[in-house]
């Protein structure tokens, strides 16, 4: 495990974007596993600048996103497809057909989970998976539980996640209660993982994730077992070490 200690959110975003862009430069047709949320917004802004400056070319890149809310269409402004389109894909030269987000409107959600898992396999697996960290230790939407869910699956969101994510909706009632998420095995099979964490509010959980017991009650703790994990976190997030 490599831990990169950065000054603040901006610095974390630049360093993480450099790692992602190095991956794309080294393998132009790589498969990037992508995430949504506040942590990655700054990283995507950096990638857009790098692309516009001609420093990184996304034309060969394929992407798979970690998760999507069940019941939100891709054009709903809180869907993760919409987030990716507006915060990254529409502003870089990736081919939109090469981008993948689970379909939260699929008539058969279980079949969609199987399709998505097969898609990751057909793409040849994930070269670099970007992850944020939930306040309860979730990665993707793998919520604390008494077992590690392995493959892409439908998940009931925990109250704490619904509360945390309600900041993006008009009120808490509008936050979907279910999501599709890649599983722990789907994530752990990525060749390389980049976990990004910012802010004092995540310091306690980051300490548990990186140095506590490996347990499904803290889903991110499984990352300790990944052979190629890079953590980019700011001083505030690393303040409990
Ligand atoms: C989003 C995702 C989540 C977020 C996590 C942190 O695709 O998979 O695990 O990474 O909830 O969210 P932020 O960055 O908004 O604190």
mmCIF file of C-alpha atoms and ligand atoms in Angstrom:
data_model
loop_
_atom_site.group_PDB
_atom_site.id
_atom_site.type_symbol
_atom_site.label_atom_id
_atom_site.label_comp_id
_atom_site.label_asym_id
_atom_site.label_seq_id
_atom_site.Cartn_x
_atom_site.Cartn_y
_atom_site.Cartn_z
ATOM 1 C CA UNK A 1 0.000 0.000 0.000
ATOM 2 C CA UNK A 2 1.263 3.459 -0.881
ATOM 3 C CA UNK A 3 -0.187 6.403 1.059
ATOM 4 C CA UNK A 4 0.263 9.834 -0.491
ATOM 5 C CA UNK A 5 -0.319 12.605 2.035
ATOM 6 C CA UNK A 6 -1.512 15.790 0.347
ATOM 7 C CA UNK A 7 -1.966 19.303 1.705
ATOM 8 C CA UNK A 8 -5.652 19.731 0.994
ATOM 9 C CA UNK A 9 -8.521 18.814 -1.364
ATOM 10 C CA UNK A 10 -7.001 20.689 -4.303
ATOM 11 C CA UNK A 11 -3.642 18.995 -3.867
ATOM 12 C CA UNK A 12 -5.325 15.581 -3.494
ATOM 13 C CA UNK A 13 -7.267 16.220 -6.705
ATOM 14 C CA UNK A 14 -4.146 17.148 -8.676
ATOM 15 C CA UNK A 15 -2.120 14.172 -7.467
ATOM 16 C CA UNK A 16 -4.946 11.698 -8.070
ATOM 17 C CA UNK A 17 -5.546 13.140 -11.545
ATOM 18 C CA UNK A 18 -1.849 12.738 -12.311
ATOM 19 C CA UNK A 19 -2.036 9.057 -11.395
ATOM 20 C CA UNK A 20 -5.129 8.539 -13.568
ATOM 21 C CA UNK A 21 -3.607 10.394 -16.484
ATOM 22 C CA UNK A 22 -0.364 8.414 -16.190
ATOM 23 C CA UNK A 23 -2.456 5.246 -16.482
ATOM 24 C CA UNK A 24 -4.091 6.542 -19.665
ATOM 25 C CA UNK A 25 -0.765 7.674 -21.128
ATOM 26 C CA UNK A 26 0.812 4.274 -20.422
ATOM 27 C CA UNK A 27 -2.136 2.312 -21.855
ATOM 28 C CA UNK A 28 -4.290 4.389 -24.188
ATOM 29 C CA UNK A 29 -7.069 1.782 -24.332
ATOM 30 C CA UNK A 30 -7.144 1.081 -20.603
ATOM 31 C CA UNK A 31 -10.299 0.343 -18.629
ATOM 32 C CA UNK A 32 -10.884 2.921 -15.914
ATOM 33 C CA UNK A 33 -13.229 2.158 -13.032
ATOM 34 C CA UNK A 34 -14.813 5.461 -12.055
ATOM 35 C CA UNK A 35 -16.706 6.863 -9.082
ATOM 36 C CA UNK A 36 -19.072 9.772 -8.428
ATOM 37 C CA UNK A 37 -19.398 12.183 -5.506
ATOM 38 C CA UNK A 38 -17.758 15.247 -3.982
ATOM 39 C CA UNK A 39 -14.349 13.615 -3.551
ATOM 40 C CA UNK A 40 -13.854 12.950 -7.247
ATOM 41 C CA UNK A 41 -15.304 16.212 -8.626
ATOM 42 C CA UNK A 42 -11.973 18.033 -8.260
ATOM 43 C CA UNK A 43 -10.103 15.115 -9.848
ATOM 44 C CA UNK A 44 -12.401 15.239 -12.878
ATOM 45 C CA UNK A 45 -11.866 19.017 -13.192
ATOM 46 C CA UNK A 46 -8.119 18.378 -13.340
ATOM 47 C CA UNK A 47 -8.538 15.632 -15.943
ATOM 48 C CA UNK A 48 -10.643 17.971 -18.090
ATOM 49 C CA UNK A 49 -7.868 20.578 -17.971
ATOM 50 C CA UNK A 50 -5.212 17.994 -18.811
ATOM 51 C CA UNK A 51 -7.285 16.791 -21.748
ATOM 52 C CA UNK A 52 -7.902 20.325 -23.004
ATOM 53 C CA UNK A 53 -4.176 21.125 -22.713
ATOM 54 C CA UNK A 54 -3.400 18.109 -24.861
ATOM 55 C CA UNK A 55 -1.612 16.271 -22.044
ATOM 56 C CA UNK A 56 -3.879 13.227 -21.993
ATOM 57 C CA UNK A 57 -5.996 11.612 -24.693
ATOM 58 C CA UNK A 58 -9.101 9.660 -23.663
ATOM 59 C CA UNK A 59 -10.107 8.563 -27.161
ATOM 60 C CA UNK A 60 -9.154 4.922 -26.539
ATOM 61 C CA UNK A 61 -10.312 4.700 -22.916
ATOM 62 C CA UNK A 62 -13.193 2.480 -21.814
ATOM 63 C CA UNK A 63 -14.847 3.155 -18.468
ATOM 64 C CA UNK A 64 -17.085 1.373 -15.999
ATOM 65 C CA UNK A 65 -18.703 3.221 -13.135
ATOM 66 C CA UNK A 66 -19.142 1.686 -9.733
ATOM 67 C CA UNK A 67 -22.803 2.286 -9.151
ATOM 68 C CA UNK A 68 -26.157 3.857 -9.971
ATOM 69 C CA UNK A 69 -29.392 4.560 -8.097
ATOM 70 C CA UNK A 70 -32.291 2.229 -8.870
ATOM 71 C CA UNK A 71 -35.189 4.193 -10.346
ATOM 72 C CA UNK A 72 -33.282 7.196 -11.706
ATOM 73 C CA UNK A 73 -32.992 7.561 -15.469
ATOM 74 C CA UNK A 74 -29.715 8.690 -17.015
ATOM 75 C CA UNK A 75 -31.109 12.168 -17.659
ATOM 76 C CA UNK A 76 -32.236 12.672 -14.051
ATOM 77 C CA UNK A 77 -29.920 15.319 -12.623
ATOM 78 C CA UNK A 78 -29.088 13.182 -9.573
ATOM 79 C CA UNK A 79 -28.362 9.990 -11.471
ATOM 80 C CA UNK A 80 -24.757 8.911 -11.571
ATOM 81 C CA UNK A 81 -24.883 8.709 -15.384
ATOM 82 C CA UNK A 82 -25.844 12.396 -15.423
ATOM 83 C CA UNK A 83 -23.057 13.200 -12.940
ATOM 84 C CA UNK A 84 -20.475 11.469 -15.130
ATOM 85 C CA UNK A 85 -21.721 13.037 -18.358
ATOM 86 C CA UNK A 86 -21.737 16.567 -16.957
ATOM 87 C CA UNK A 87 -18.649 16.391 -14.707
ATOM 88 C CA UNK A 88 -16.374 14.472 -17.050
ATOM 89 C CA UNK A 89 -17.467 12.648 -20.178
ATOM 90 C CA UNK A 90 -19.011 15.603 -22.049
ATOM 91 C CA UNK A 91 -15.890 17.676 -21.459
ATOM 92 C CA UNK A 92 -13.179 15.238 -22.546
ATOM 93 C CA UNK A 93 -12.588 13.325 -25.773
ATOM 94 C CA UNK A 94 -13.790 9.941 -24.489
ATOM 95 C CA UNK A 95 -16.254 8.152 -26.813
ATOM 96 C CA UNK A 96 -19.530 8.131 -24.929
ATOM 97 C CA UNK A 97 -20.271 4.617 -26.239
ATOM 98 C CA UNK A 98 -17.165 3.461 -24.395
ATOM 99 C CA UNK A 99 -18.540 4.678 -21.059
ATOM 100 C CA UNK A 100 -20.628 2.398 -18.866
ATOM 101 C CA UNK A 101 -22.834 3.060 -15.851
ATOM 102 C CA UNK A 102 -25.314 0.469 -14.533
ATOM 103 C CA UNK A 103 -28.853 1.089 -15.810
ATOM 104 C CA UNK A 104 -30.952 2.039 -12.800
ATOM 105 C CA UNK A 105 -34.109 1.918 -14.929
ATOM 106 C CA UNK A 106 -33.609 -1.649 -16.195
ATOM 107 C CA UNK A 107 -36.880 -3.610 -16.098
ATOM 108 C CA UNK A 108 -35.027 -6.530 -14.529
ATOM 109 C CA UNK A 109 -32.447 -5.219 -12.057
ATOM 110 C CA UNK A 110 -31.003 -8.661 -11.299
ATOM 111 C CA UNK A 111 -30.418 -9.278 -15.027
ATOM 112 C CA UNK A 112 -28.803 -5.839 -15.292
ATOM 113 C CA UNK A 113 -26.388 -6.772 -12.489
ATOM 114 C CA UNK A 114 -25.371 -9.944 -14.356
ATOM 115 C CA UNK A 115 -25.005 -7.998 -17.628
ATOM 116 C CA UNK A 116 -22.772 -5.444 -15.916
ATOM 117 C CA UNK A 117 -20.556 -8.057 -14.289
ATOM 118 C CA UNK A 118 -20.145 -9.808 -17.663
ATOM 119 C CA UNK A 119 -19.366 -6.493 -19.313
ATOM 120 C CA UNK A 120 -16.432 -5.902 -16.941
ATOM 121 C CA UNK A 121 -15.120 -9.357 -17.884
ATOM 122 C CA UNK A 122 -15.598 -8.728 -21.625
ATOM 123 C CA UNK A 123 -13.626 -5.491 -21.307
ATOM 124 C CA UNK A 124 -10.750 -7.548 -19.906
ATOM 125 C CA UNK A 125 -11.091 -6.321 -16.312
ATOM 126 C CA UNK A 126 -10.352 -2.942 -14.778
ATOM 127 C CA UNK A 127 -6.843 -1.505 -15.056
ATOM 128 C CA UNK A 128 -7.314 1.255 -12.494
ATOM 129 C CA UNK A 129 -10.287 1.641 -10.167
ATOM 130 C CA UNK A 130 -10.896 5.057 -8.616
ATOM 131 C CA UNK A 131 -12.718 4.966 -5.255
ATOM 132 C CA UNK A 132 -14.105 7.468 -2.787
ATOM 133 C CA UNK A 133 -14.940 6.418 0.763
ATOM 134 C CA UNK A 134 -18.335 6.633 2.453
ATOM 135 C CA UNK A 135 -18.592 7.942 6.024
ATOM 136 C CA UNK A 136 -19.623 4.440 7.086
ATOM 137 C CA UNK A 137 -16.697 2.833 5.259
ATOM 138 C CA UNK A 138 -18.603 1.886 2.110
ATOM 139 C CA UNK A 139 -16.853 1.575 -1.230
ATOM 140 C CA UNK A 140 -19.105 1.762 -4.250
ATOM 141 C CA UNK A 141 -22.417 1.180 -2.490
ATOM 142 C CA UNK A 142 -21.166 -1.871 -0.600
ATOM 143 C CA UNK A 143 -22.666 -1.000 2.741
ATOM 144 C CA UNK A 144 -21.562 -2.355 6.164
ATOM 145 C CA UNK A 145 -22.931 -5.855 6.593
ATOM 146 C CA UNK A 146 -21.958 -9.215 8.058
ATOM 147 C CA UNK A 147 -20.568 -10.516 4.749
ATOM 148 C CA UNK A 148 -18.767 -9.094 1.704
ATOM 149 C CA UNK A 149 -21.104 -9.049 -1.329
ATOM 150 C CA UNK A 150 -18.974 -10.337 -4.176
ATOM 151 C CA UNK A 151 -20.436 -9.339 -7.527
ATOM 152 C CA UNK A 152 -22.521 -6.510 -8.970
ATOM 153 C CA UNK A 153 -25.796 -6.541 -7.042
ATOM 154 C CA UNK A 154 -28.853 -4.605 -5.909
ATOM 155 C CA UNK A 155 -28.365 -2.999 -2.510
ATOM 156 C CA UNK A 156 -30.620 -1.309 0.062
ATOM 157 C CA UNK A 157 -28.892 1.899 1.102
ATOM 158 C CA UNK A 158 -28.242 2.443 4.806
ATOM 159 C CA UNK A 159 -29.929 5.355 6.588
ATOM 160 C CA UNK A 160 -26.505 7.017 7.059
ATOM 161 C CA UNK A 161 -25.834 6.900 3.297
ATOM 162 C CA UNK A 162 -29.313 8.239 2.495
ATOM 163 C CA UNK A 163 -28.692 11.127 4.934
ATOM 164 C CA UNK A 164 -25.211 11.834 3.546
ATOM 165 C CA UNK A 165 -26.460 11.851 -0.045
ATOM 166 C CA UNK A 166 -29.588 13.903 0.693
ATOM 167 C CA UNK A 167 -27.406 17.021 0.329
ATOM 168 C CA UNK A 168 -27.742 16.603 -3.435
ATOM 169 C CA UNK A 169 -31.562 16.231 -3.394
ATOM 170 C CA UNK A 170 -34.348 18.655 -2.387
ATOM 171 C CA UNK A 171 -35.072 16.525 0.665
ATOM 172 C CA UNK A 172 -34.241 13.160 2.156
ATOM 173 C CA UNK A 173 -37.457 11.545 0.864
ATOM 174 C CA UNK A 174 -36.255 12.001 -2.701
ATOM 175 C CA UNK A 175 -33.077 9.961 -2.216
ATOM 176 C CA UNK A 176 -33.561 6.526 -3.807
ATOM 177 C CA UNK A 177 -33.490 3.705 -1.271
ATOM 178 C CA UNK A 178 -31.794 1.204 -3.580
ATOM 179 C CA UNK A 179 -28.825 1.117 -5.908
ATOM 180 C CA UNK A 180 -26.906 -1.187 -8.200
ATOM 181 C CA UNK A 181 -23.278 -1.489 -7.212
ATOM 182 C CA UNK A 182 -20.229 -3.407 -8.272
ATOM 183 C CA UNK A 183 -19.399 -5.942 -5.560
ATOM 184 C CA UNK A 184 -16.284 -6.319 -3.465
ATOM 185 C CA UNK A 185 -14.824 -8.991 -5.751
ATOM 186 C CA UNK A 186 -15.580 -6.878 -8.843
ATOM 187 C CA UNK A 187 -13.616 -4.031 -7.221
ATOM 188 C CA UNK A 188 -10.812 -6.159 -5.761
ATOM 189 C CA UNK A 189 -10.128 -7.747 -9.156
ATOM 190 C CA UNK A 190 -9.029 -4.372 -10.538
ATOM 191 C CA UNK A 191 -5.313 -4.465 -11.287
ATOM 192 C CA UNK A 192 -4.746 -1.267 -9.376
ATOM 193 C CA UNK A 193 -6.880 0.732 -6.945
ATOM 194 C CA UNK A 194 -6.735 4.458 -6.219
ATOM 195 C CA UNK A 195 -8.607 5.404 -3.036
ATOM 196 C CA UNK A 196 -9.110 9.147 -2.562
ATOM 197 C CA UNK A 197 -10.199 10.676 0.730
ATOM 198 C CA UNK A 198 -10.499 14.255 1.899
ATOM 199 C CA UNK A 199 -11.499 16.026 5.094
ATOM 200 C CA UNK A 200 -11.523 15.643 8.849
ATOM 201 C CA UNK A 201 -14.999 14.071 8.775
ATOM 202 C CA UNK A 202 -13.506 10.953 7.162
ATOM 203 C CA UNK A 203 -10.380 10.732 9.366
ATOM 204 C CA UNK A 204 -11.788 8.184 11.823
ATOM 205 C CA UNK A 205 -13.196 5.883 9.143
ATOM 206 C CA UNK A 206 -10.035 6.127 7.026
ATOM 207 C CA UNK A 207 -7.982 4.960 9.994
ATOM 208 C CA UNK A 208 -10.312 1.965 10.430
ATOM 209 C CA UNK A 209 -10.175 1.191 6.708
ATOM 210 C CA UNK A 210 -6.395 1.234 6.478
ATOM 211 C CA UNK A 211 -5.325 -0.122 9.833
ATOM 212 C CA UNK A 212 -8.313 -1.695 11.565
ATOM 213 C CA UNK A 213 -9.463 -5.312 11.254
ATOM 214 C CA UNK A 214 -10.567 -6.462 7.804
ATOM 215 C CA UNK A 215 -14.300 -6.861 8.276
ATOM 216 C CA UNK A 216 -17.453 -6.465 6.157
ATOM 217 C CA UNK A 217 -18.687 -4.070 8.854
ATOM 218 C CA UNK A 218 -16.098 -1.669 7.388
ATOM 219 C CA UNK A 219 -16.291 -2.669 3.685
ATOM 220 C CA UNK A 220 -13.299 -0.539 2.646
ATOM 221 C CA UNK A 221 -11.062 -2.474 5.060
ATOM 222 C CA UNK A 222 -10.836 -5.230 2.424
ATOM 223 C CA UNK A 223 -8.591 -2.874 0.432
ATOM 224 C CA UNK A 224 -5.752 -3.698 2.856
ATOM 225 C CA UNK A 225 -5.568 -7.033 1.020
ATOM 226 C CA UNK A 226 -5.225 -5.527 -2.458
ATOM 227 C CA UNK A 227 -1.724 -6.002 -3.892
ATOM 228 C CA UNK A 228 -1.644 -2.615 -5.630
ATOM 229 C CA UNK A 229 -3.459 -0.003 -3.558
ATOM 230 C CA UNK A 230 -2.595 3.694 -3.690
ATOM 231 C CA UNK A 231 -4.289 6.018 -1.214
ATOM 232 C CA UNK A 232 -4.281 9.735 -1.944
ATOM 233 C CA UNK A 233 -5.630 11.579 1.075
ATOM 234 C CA UNK A 234 -5.276 15.051 2.490
ATOM 235 C CA UNK A 235 -3.742 15.931 5.857
ATOM 236 C CA UNK A 236 -7.166 16.326 7.462
ATOM 237 C CA UNK A 237 -8.257 12.831 6.380
ATOM 238 C CA UNK A 238 -4.939 11.365 7.585
ATOM 239 C CA UNK A 239 -4.999 13.255 10.881
ATOM 240 C CA UNK A 240 -5.705 10.145 13.019
ATOM 241 C CA UNK A 241 -2.508 8.392 11.932
HETATM 242 C C1 LIG B 1 -19.929 6.873 -5.675
HETATM 243 C C2 LIG B 1 -19.504 5.880 -4.711
HETATM 244 C C3 LIG B 1 -19.422 6.171 -3.256
HETATM 245 C C4 LIG B 1 -18.690 7.475 -2.936
HETATM 246 C C5 LIG B 1 -18.704 7.718 -1.423
HETATM 247 C C6 LIG B 1 -18.044 9.025 -1.067
HETATM 248 O O1 LIG B 1 -19.870 6.361 -6.983
HETATM 249 O O2 LIG B 1 -19.248 4.797 -5.113
HETATM 250 O O3 LIG B 1 -18.791 5.097 -2.612
HETATM 251 O O4 LIG B 1 -17.379 7.400 -3.401
HETATM 252 O O5 LIG B 1 -20.018 7.725 -0.964
HETATM 253 O O6 LIG B 1 -18.832 10.067 -1.549
HETATM 254 P P1 LIG B 1 -18.332 11.566 -1.463
HETATM 255 O O7 LIG B 1 -17.116 11.662 -2.279
HETATM 256 O O8 LIG B 1 -19.469 12.377 -2.029
HETATM 257 O O9 LIG B 1 -18.079 11.844 0.000
#
